[in-house]
XYZ file of C-alpha atoms in Angstrom:
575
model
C 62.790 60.367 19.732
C 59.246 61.553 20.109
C 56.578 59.701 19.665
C 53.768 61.282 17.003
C 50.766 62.276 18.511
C 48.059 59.866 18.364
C 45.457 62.855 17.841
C 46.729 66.280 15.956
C 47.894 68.544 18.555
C 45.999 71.509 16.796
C 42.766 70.265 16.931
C 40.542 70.080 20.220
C 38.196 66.779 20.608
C 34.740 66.983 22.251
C 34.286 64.173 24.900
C 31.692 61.988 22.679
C 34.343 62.321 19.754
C 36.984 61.445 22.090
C 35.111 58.131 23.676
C 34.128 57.325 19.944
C 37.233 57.530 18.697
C 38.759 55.231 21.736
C 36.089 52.860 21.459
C 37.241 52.718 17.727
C 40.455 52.100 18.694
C 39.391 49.361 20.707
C 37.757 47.292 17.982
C 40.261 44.736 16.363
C 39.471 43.876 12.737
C 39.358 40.319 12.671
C 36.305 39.086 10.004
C 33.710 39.205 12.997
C 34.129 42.800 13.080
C 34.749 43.284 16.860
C 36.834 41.549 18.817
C 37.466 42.991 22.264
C 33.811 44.836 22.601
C 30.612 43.141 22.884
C 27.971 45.459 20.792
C 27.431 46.012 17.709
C 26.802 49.771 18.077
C 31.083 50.227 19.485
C 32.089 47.964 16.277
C 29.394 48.574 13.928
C 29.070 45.000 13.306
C 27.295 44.480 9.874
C 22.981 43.894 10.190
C 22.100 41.214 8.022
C 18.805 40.416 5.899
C 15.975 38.886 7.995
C 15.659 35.302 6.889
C 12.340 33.206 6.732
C 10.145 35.866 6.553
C 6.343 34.427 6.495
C 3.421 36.659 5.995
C -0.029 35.085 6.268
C -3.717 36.947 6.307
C -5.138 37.357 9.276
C -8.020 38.963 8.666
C -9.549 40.469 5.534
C -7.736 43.576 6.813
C -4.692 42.450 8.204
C -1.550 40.519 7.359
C 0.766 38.516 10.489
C 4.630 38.163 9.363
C 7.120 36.381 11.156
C 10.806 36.145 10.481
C 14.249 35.300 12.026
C 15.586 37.643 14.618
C 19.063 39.009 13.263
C 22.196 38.915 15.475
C 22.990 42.866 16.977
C 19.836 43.763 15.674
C 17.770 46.327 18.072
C 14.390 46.757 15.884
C 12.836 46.361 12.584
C 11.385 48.286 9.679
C 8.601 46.634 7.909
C 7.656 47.919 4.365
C 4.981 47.272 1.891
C 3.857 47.242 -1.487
C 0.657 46.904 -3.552
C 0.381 44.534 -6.164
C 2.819 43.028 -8.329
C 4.567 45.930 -9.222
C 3.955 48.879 -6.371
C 6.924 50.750 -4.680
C 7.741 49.734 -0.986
C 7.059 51.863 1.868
C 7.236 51.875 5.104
C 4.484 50.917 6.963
C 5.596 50.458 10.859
C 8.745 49.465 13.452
C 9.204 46.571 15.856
C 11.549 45.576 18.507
C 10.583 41.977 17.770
C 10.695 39.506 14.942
C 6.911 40.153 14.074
C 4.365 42.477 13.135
C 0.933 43.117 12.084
C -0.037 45.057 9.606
C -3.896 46.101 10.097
C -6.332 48.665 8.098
C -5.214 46.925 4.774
C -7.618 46.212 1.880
C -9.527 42.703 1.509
C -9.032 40.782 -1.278
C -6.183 42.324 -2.332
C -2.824 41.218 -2.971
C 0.696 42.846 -1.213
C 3.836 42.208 -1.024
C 6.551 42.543 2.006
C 9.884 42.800 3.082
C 11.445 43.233 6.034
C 15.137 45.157 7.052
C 16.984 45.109 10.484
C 18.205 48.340 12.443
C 20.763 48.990 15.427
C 22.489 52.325 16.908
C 20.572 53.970 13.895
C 22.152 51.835 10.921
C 20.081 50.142 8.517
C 20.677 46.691 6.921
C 19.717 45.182 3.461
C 16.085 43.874 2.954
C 14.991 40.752 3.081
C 13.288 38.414 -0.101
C 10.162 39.662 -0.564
C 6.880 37.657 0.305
C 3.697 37.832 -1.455
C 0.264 37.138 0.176
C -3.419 37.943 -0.609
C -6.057 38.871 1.789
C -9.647 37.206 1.946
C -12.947 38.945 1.077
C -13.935 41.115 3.002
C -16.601 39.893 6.105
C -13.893 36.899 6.188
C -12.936 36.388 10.129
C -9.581 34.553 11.402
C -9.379 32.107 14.607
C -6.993 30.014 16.146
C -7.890 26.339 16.730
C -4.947 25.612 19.413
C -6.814 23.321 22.299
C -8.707 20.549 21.861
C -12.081 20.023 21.061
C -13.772 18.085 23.379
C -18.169 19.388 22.695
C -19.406 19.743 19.551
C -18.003 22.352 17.466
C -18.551 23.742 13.806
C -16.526 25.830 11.648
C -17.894 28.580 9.104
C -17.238 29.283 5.476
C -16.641 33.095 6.526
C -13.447 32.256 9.046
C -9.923 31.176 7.965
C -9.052 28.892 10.456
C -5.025 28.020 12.123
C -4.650 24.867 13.749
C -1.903 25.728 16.197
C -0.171 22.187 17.353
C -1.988 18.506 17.507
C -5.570 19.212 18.047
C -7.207 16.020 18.970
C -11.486 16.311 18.359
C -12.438 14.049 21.590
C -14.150 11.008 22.478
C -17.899 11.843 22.193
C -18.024 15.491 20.450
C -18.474 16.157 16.968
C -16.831 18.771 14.592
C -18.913 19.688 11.789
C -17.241 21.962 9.012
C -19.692 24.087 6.745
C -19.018 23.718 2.879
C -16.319 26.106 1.394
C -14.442 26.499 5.032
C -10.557 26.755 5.271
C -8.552 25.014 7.637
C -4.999 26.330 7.803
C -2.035 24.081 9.209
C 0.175 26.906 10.898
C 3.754 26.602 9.578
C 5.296 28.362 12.538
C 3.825 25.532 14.805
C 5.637 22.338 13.553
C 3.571 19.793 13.113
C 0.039 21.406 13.271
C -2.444 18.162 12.944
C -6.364 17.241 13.577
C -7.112 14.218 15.339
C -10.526 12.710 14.883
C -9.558 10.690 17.895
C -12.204 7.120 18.871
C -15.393 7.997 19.739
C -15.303 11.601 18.303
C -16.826 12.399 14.618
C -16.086 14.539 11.567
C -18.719 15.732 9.690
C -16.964 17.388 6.282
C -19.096 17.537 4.091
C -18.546 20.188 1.305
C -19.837 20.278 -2.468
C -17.720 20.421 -6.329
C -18.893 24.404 -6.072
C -17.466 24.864 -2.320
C -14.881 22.284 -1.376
C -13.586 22.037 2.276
C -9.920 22.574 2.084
C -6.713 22.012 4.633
C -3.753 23.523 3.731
C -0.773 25.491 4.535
C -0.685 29.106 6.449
C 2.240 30.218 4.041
C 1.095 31.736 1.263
C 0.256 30.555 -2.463
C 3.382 30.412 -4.111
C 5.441 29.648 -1.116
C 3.701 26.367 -0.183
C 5.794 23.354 -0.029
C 5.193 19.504 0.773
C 5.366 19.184 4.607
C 4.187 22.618 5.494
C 2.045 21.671 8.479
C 1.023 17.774 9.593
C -2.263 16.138 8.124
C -5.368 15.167 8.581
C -6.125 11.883 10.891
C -9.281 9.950 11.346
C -8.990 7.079 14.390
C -11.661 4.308 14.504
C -12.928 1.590 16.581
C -12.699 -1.142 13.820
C -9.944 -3.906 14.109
C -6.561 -4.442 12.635
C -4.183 -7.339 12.537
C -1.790 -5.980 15.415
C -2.014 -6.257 18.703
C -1.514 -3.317 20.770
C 0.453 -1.077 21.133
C 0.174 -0.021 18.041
C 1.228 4.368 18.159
C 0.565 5.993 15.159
C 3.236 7.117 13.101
C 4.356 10.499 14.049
C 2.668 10.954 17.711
C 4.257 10.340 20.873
C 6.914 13.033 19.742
C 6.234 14.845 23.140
C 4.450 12.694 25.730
C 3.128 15.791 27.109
C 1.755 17.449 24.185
C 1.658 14.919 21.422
C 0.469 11.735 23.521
C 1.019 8.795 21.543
C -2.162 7.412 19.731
C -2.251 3.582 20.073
C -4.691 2.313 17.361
C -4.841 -1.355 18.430
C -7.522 -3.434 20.021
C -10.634 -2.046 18.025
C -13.484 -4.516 17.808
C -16.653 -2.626 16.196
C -15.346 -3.121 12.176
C -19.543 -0.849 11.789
C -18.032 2.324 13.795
C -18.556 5.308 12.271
C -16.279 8.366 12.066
C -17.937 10.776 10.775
C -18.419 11.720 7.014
C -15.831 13.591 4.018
C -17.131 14.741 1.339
C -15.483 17.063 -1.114
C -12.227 17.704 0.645
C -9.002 18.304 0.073
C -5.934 18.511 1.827
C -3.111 20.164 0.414
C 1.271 20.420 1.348
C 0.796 18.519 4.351
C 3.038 15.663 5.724
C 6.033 17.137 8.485
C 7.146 14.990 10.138
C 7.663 15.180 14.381
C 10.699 12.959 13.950
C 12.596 11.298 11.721
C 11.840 8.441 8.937
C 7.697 9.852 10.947
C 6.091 11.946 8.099
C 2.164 12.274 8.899
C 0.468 11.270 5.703
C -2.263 13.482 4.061
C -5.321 11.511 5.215
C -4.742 8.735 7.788
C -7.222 6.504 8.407
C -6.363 4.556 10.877
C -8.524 1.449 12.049
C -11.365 3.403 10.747
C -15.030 1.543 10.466
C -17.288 0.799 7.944
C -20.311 3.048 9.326
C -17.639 6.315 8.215
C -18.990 7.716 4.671
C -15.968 9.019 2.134
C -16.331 10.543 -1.264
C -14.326 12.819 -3.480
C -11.299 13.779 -2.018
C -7.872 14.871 -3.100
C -4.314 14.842 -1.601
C -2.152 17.282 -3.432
C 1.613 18.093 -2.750
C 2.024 16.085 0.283
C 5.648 14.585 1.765
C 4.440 11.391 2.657
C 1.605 8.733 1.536
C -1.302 10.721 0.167
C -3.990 8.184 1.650
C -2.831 5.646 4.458
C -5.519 2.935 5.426
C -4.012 1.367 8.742
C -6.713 -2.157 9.168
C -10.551 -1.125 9.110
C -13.595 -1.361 7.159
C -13.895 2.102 5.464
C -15.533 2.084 1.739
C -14.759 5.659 -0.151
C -15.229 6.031 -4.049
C -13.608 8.721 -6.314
C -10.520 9.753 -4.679
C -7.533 11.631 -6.176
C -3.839 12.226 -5.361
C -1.564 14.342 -7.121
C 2.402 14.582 -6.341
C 2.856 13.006 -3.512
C 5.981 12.454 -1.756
C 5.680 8.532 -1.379
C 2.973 6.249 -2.553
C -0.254 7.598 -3.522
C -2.663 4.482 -2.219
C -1.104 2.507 1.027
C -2.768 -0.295 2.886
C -2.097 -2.359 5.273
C -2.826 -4.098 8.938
C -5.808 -6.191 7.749
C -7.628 -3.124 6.032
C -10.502 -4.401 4.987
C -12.343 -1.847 2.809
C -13.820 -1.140 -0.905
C -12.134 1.808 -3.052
C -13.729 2.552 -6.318
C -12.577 5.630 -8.760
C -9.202 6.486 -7.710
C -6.811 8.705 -10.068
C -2.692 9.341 -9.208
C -0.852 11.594 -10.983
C 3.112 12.047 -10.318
C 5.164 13.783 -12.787
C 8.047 14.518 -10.072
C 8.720 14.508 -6.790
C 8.689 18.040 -5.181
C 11.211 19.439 -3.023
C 9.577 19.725 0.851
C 10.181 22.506 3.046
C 13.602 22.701 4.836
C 13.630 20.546 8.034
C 9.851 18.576 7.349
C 11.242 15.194 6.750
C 12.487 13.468 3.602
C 10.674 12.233 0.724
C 11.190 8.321 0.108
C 13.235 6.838 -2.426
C 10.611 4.380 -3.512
C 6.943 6.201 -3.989
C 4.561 3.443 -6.244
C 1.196 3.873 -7.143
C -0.426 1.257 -4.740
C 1.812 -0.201 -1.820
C -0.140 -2.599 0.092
C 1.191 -4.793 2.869
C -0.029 -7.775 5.280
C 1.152 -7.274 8.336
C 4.937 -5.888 9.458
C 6.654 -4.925 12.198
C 6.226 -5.311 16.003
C 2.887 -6.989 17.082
C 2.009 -9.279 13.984
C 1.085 -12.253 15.935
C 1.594 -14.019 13.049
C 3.820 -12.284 11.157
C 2.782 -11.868 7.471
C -0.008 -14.240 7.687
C -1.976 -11.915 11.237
C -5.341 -11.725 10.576
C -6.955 -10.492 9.446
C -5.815 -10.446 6.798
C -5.195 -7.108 4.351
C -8.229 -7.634 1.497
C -9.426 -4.556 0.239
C -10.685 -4.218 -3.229
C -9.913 -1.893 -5.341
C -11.786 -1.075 -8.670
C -11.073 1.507 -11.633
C -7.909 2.821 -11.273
C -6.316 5.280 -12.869
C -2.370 5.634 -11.617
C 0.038 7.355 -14.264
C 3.426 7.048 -12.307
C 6.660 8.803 -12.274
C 8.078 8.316 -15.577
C 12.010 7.823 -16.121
C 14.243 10.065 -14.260
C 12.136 10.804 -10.976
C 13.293 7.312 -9.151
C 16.426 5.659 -9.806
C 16.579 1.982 -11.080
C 16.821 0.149 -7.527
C 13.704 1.223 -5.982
C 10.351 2.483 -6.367
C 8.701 2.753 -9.692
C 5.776 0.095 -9.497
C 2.107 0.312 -10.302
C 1.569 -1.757 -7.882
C 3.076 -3.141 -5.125
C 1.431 -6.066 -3.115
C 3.681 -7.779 -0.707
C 4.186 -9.302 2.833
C 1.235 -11.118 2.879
C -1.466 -8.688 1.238
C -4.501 -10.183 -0.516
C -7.132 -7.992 -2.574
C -9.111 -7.674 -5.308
C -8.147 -5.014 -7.777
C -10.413 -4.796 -10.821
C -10.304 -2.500 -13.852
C -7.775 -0.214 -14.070
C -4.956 1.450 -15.774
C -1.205 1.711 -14.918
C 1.196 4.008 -17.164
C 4.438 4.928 -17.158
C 5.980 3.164 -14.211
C 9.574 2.669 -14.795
C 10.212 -0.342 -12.964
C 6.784 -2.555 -13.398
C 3.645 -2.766 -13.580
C 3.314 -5.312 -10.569
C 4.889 -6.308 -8.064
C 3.690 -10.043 -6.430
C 6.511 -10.378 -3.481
C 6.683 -12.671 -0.618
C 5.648 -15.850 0.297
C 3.246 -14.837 1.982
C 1.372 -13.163 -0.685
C 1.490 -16.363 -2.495
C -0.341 -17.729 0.000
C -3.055 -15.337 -0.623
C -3.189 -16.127 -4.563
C -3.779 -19.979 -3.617
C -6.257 -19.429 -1.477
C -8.138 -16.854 -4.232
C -8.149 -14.121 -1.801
C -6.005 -12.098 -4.076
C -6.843 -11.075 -8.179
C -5.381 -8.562 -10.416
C -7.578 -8.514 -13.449
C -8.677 -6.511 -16.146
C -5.692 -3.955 -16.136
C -4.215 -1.911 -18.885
C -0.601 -1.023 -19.059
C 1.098 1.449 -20.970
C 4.587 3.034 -21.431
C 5.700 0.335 -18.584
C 9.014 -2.091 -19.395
C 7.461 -5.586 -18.136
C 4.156 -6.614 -15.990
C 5.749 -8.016 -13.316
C 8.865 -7.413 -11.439
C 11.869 -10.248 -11.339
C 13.079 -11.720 -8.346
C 16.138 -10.832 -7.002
C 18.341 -12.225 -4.371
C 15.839 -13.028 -1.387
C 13.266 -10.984 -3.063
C 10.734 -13.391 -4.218
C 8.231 -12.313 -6.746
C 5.301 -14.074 -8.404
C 3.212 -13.834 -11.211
C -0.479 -14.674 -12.419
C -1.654 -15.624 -15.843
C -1.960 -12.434 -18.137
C -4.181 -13.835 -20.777
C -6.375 -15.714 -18.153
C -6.542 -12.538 -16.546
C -6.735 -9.665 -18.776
C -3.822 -8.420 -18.259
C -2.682 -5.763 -21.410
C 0.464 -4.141 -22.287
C -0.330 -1.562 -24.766
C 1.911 0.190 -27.513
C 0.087 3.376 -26.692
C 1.565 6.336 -25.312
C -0.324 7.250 -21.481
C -1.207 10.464 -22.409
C -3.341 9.018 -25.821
C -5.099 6.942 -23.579
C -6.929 10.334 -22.239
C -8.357 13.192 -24.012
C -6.254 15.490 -22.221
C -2.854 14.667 -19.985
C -0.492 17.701 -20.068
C 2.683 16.850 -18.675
C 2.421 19.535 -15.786
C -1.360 20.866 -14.850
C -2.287 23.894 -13.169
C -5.434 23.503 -13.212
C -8.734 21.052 -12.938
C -9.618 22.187 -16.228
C -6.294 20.884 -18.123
C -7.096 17.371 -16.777
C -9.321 15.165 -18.396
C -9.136 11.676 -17.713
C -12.112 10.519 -20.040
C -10.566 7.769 -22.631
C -9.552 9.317 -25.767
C -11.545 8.197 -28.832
C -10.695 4.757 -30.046
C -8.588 4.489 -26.242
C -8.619 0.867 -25.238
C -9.108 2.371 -21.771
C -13.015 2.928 -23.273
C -13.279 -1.123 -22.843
C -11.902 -3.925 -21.656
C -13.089 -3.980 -18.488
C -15.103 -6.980 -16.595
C -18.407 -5.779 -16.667
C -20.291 -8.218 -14.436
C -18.685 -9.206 -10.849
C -18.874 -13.166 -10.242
C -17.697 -15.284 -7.584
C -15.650 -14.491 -4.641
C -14.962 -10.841 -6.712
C -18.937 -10.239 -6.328
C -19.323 -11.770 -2.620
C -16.883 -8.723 -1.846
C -18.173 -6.125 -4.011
C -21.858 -6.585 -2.604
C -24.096 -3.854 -3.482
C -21.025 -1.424 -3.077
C -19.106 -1.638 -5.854
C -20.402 -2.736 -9.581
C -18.245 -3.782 -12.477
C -17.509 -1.495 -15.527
C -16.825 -2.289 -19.309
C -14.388 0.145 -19.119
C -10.973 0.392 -17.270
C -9.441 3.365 -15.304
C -11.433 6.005 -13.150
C -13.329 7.615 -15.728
C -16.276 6.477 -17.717
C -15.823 7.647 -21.352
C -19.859 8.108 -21.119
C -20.043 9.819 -17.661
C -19.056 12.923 -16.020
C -16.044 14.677 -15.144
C -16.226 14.044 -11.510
C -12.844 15.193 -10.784
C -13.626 18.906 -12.444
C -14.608 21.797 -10.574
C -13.143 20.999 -6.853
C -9.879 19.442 -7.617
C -6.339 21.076 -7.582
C -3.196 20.777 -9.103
C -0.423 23.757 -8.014
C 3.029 23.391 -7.314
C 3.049 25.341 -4.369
């Protein structure tokens, strides 16, 4: 019998039809598409969407975007469009998995996406990304060495920190009101140092706040974006060294370890803050390692701190490892663990502080993990390797901590075995915290735990007093199992539970801000946050306050007669 064919015997191939056609026949069709050939151009192998496509200004005429490179892919088509609502066109090629897309307008918002070619095929396009260019006269630099002479930054640049960039002993970086720091999201990690010895001079103003944030755009911004912002002192601490701060070390050769240990100058200064914010920061090198938002780490008394905010960050929005430091009218909002965390014999003063968590928000793939137990305060004695006397090192942790305002998770956000406290003073903390007002924690209101902390009660190194609670099961926490808890006297020291809902306390509390100007943490009319409070500072309370810190008639961070110091310079977006 004959065999048919395999091509017509009427019809005469050309030699490229005739190679296609037996490359063709060499493909197999399993699901990867080509089995026996190695191309994608013999087996037309299928181009997928670029993924993780980032576009960030770079100018006030230019745009950077980044994206994953696609498997088989030979080049790419970037496209553009005006606006919200343009039409996309193309607006150049690449061989690689970036592009920059100059001559644009300033201040002017576009939108991108991004398609993969090979062998002249065409895949689908990616999710479109958004992003806004500055005004125009706006520069761009990369910050991606260390600074070791005195430096400033300008208003009119956008700044990208590129990596852990440590500001060195002796030199000074001085940032002009309304300047931009960017923490590049490509570079994992991005940080500044303020390292011993070196200073930070950040002062900006309610009109023209000095803000750190994430290179991804507004809208695409997520918890853990880029690292933090870390201030290193020469005061002590109650560990003895080494003591590495959380999240260095990750790569000796890059990302030294910071040991923290051994200061003995509790007057050193570190510069000033004033008006700043830091926003989505927190990534973490390695695991269970976030960075916090603002890390102030055996930081000294001579360092002046006002009006700041933490917003959207993975881990603790303000960590206080030992020191001196004294800063007044701070503000976190969603963070990803506690708001306010102390420890390590910190030593320092804190008056005006406002937390706001409503949920917890979801952090950018691969950054870390938010904990399972974020509280409003979280302060500690002394744990883990180097307490030379455990619990009880001195010094010992005694900040104080006047006119509070922390509104916590409400139900659903942490489940019923951890997390969920107002405050949480263990393992051998002491303190004075004065004035304040804790709503809607879903576990307690306080938490006394340890021994340890006991200790500090009996010895009056430790007060809670003049506190309102609202929307907040019990005052204190239970014991359970080996967890020891204690309490204090409630009457003896003004400690209310109220009936009132939280958000009556305040003349405005929506349950999800966008803005500064939907806050408004004032007392309501008739609010029994409008009094209550201990007005004149006696005793041991007083010896500590000094001239720093004065009493208040009313409790929580805002005085019903004063002004709105939060408005203006504060922020509260999702992303």
């Amino acid at each position: 019998m004959r065999s048919t064919p395999r091509f017509p015997s009427r019809r005469l191939l050309t030699l490229p039809a005739l190679l296609l056609a037996l490359g063709a026949a060499a493909c197999g069709d399993d699901s990867d598409g080509c089995a026996s050939t190695p191309t994608a151009a013999e087996c037309s192998v299928p181009l997928t969407a670029p993924a993780g496509v980032q576009a960030s200004a770079a100018s006030a005429t230019s745009v950077k975007l980044t994206w994953t490179a696609v498997s088989g892919a030979t080049g790419y088509v970037v496209q553009r469009a005006p606006g919200a609502g343009g039409d996309f066109a193309q607006v150049g090629t690449t061989a690689e998995a970036r592009y920059t897309d100059a001559g644009i307008a300033p201040t002017t918002a576009y939108r991108y996406r991004v398609l993969a070619t090979a062998d002249g095929r065409q895949g689908p396009a990616s999710d479109i990304v958004a992003v806004t260019t500055p005004a125009a006269g706006a520069k761009a630099a990369t910050i991606a060495a260390d600074i070791t002479a005195d430096r400033t930054l300008y208003a009119d640049t956008l700044y990208t920190l590129s990596g852990f960039v440590h500001v060195a002993n002796g030199a000074t970086l001085t940032i002009q009101p309304g300047t931009v720091i960017q923490g590049d999201y490509q570079t994992l990690g991005s940080s500044l140092f303020i390292l011993r010895g070196a200073k930070l001079m950040a002062v900006g103003t309610a009109e023209q706040p000095i803000v750190f944030t994430s290179s991804r755009p507004v809208g695409q911004r997520q918890p853990g974006d880029w690292g933090g912002l870390v201030l290193v002192g020469n005061a002590k601490i109650n560990r003895g060294a080494p003591v590495l701060l959380e999240g260095t070390n990750t790569d000796p050769s890059k990302n030294p370890g910071i040991d923290y240990a051994g200061g003995t100058d509790d007057g050193d200064s570190s510069g000033e803050l004033r008006y700043v914010r830091v926003e989505f920061a927190g990534y973490a090198p390695v695991t269970d390692a976030e960075l916090n938002s603002f890390t102030f780490a055996a930081v000294g008394s001579g360092t002046r701190v006002s009006h700041l905010q933490a917003l959207g960050g993975l881990d603790d929005a303000y960590e206080f490892f030992g020191g001196t430091m004294d800063a007044d009218h701070l503000v976190s909002y969603e963070t990803g663990d506690d708001h306010f965390d102390m420890s390590e014999g910190y030593q320092g003063r804190l008056q005006y502080l406002i937390a706001y968590q409503t949920r917890v928000l979801i952090p950018r793939p691969g950054a870390g993990s938010t904990s399972s137990d974020p509280q409003g305060i979280e302060n500690d004695g002394c744990a883990g390797a180097n307490c030379t006397s455990g619990q009880n090192s001195m010094p010992h942790t005694i900040p104080l901590v006047a006119n509070f305002t922390l509104v916590g998770t409400g139900p659903g956000v942490v489940d019923a075995t951890s997390g969920g406290v107002g405050m949480m003073l263990r393992r051998g903390t002491g303190g004075y915290y004065v004035n304040g007002v804790l709503g809607r924690w879903p576990r307690a209101g306080l938490s006394l735990r340890d021994a340890a902390t006991n200790d500090r009660l009996t010895a009056g190194e430790l007060a809670v007093q003049h506190v309102l609670l609202s929307e907040t099961p019990t005052l204190f926490q239970a014991s359970s199992g080996s967890n020891v808890q204690y309490t204090v006297d409630p009457a003896a020291n003004a400690l209310e539970q109220s009936a009132a809902t939280t958000a009556s306390l305040f003349a405005a509390l929506p349950s999800n801000p966008t803005s500064a100007a939907q806050l408004d943490w004032t007392p309501a009319a008739g609010s029994a946050a409008a009094s209550g409070g201990l007005a004149t500072f006696g005793g041991a309370l007083q010896t500590k306050a000094g001239t720093t810190v004065a009493g208040t008639s009313f409790r929580g961070a805002a005085d019903p007669a004063g002004t709105k110091w939060w408005a203006g310079w504060t922020s509260y977006a999702d992303n």
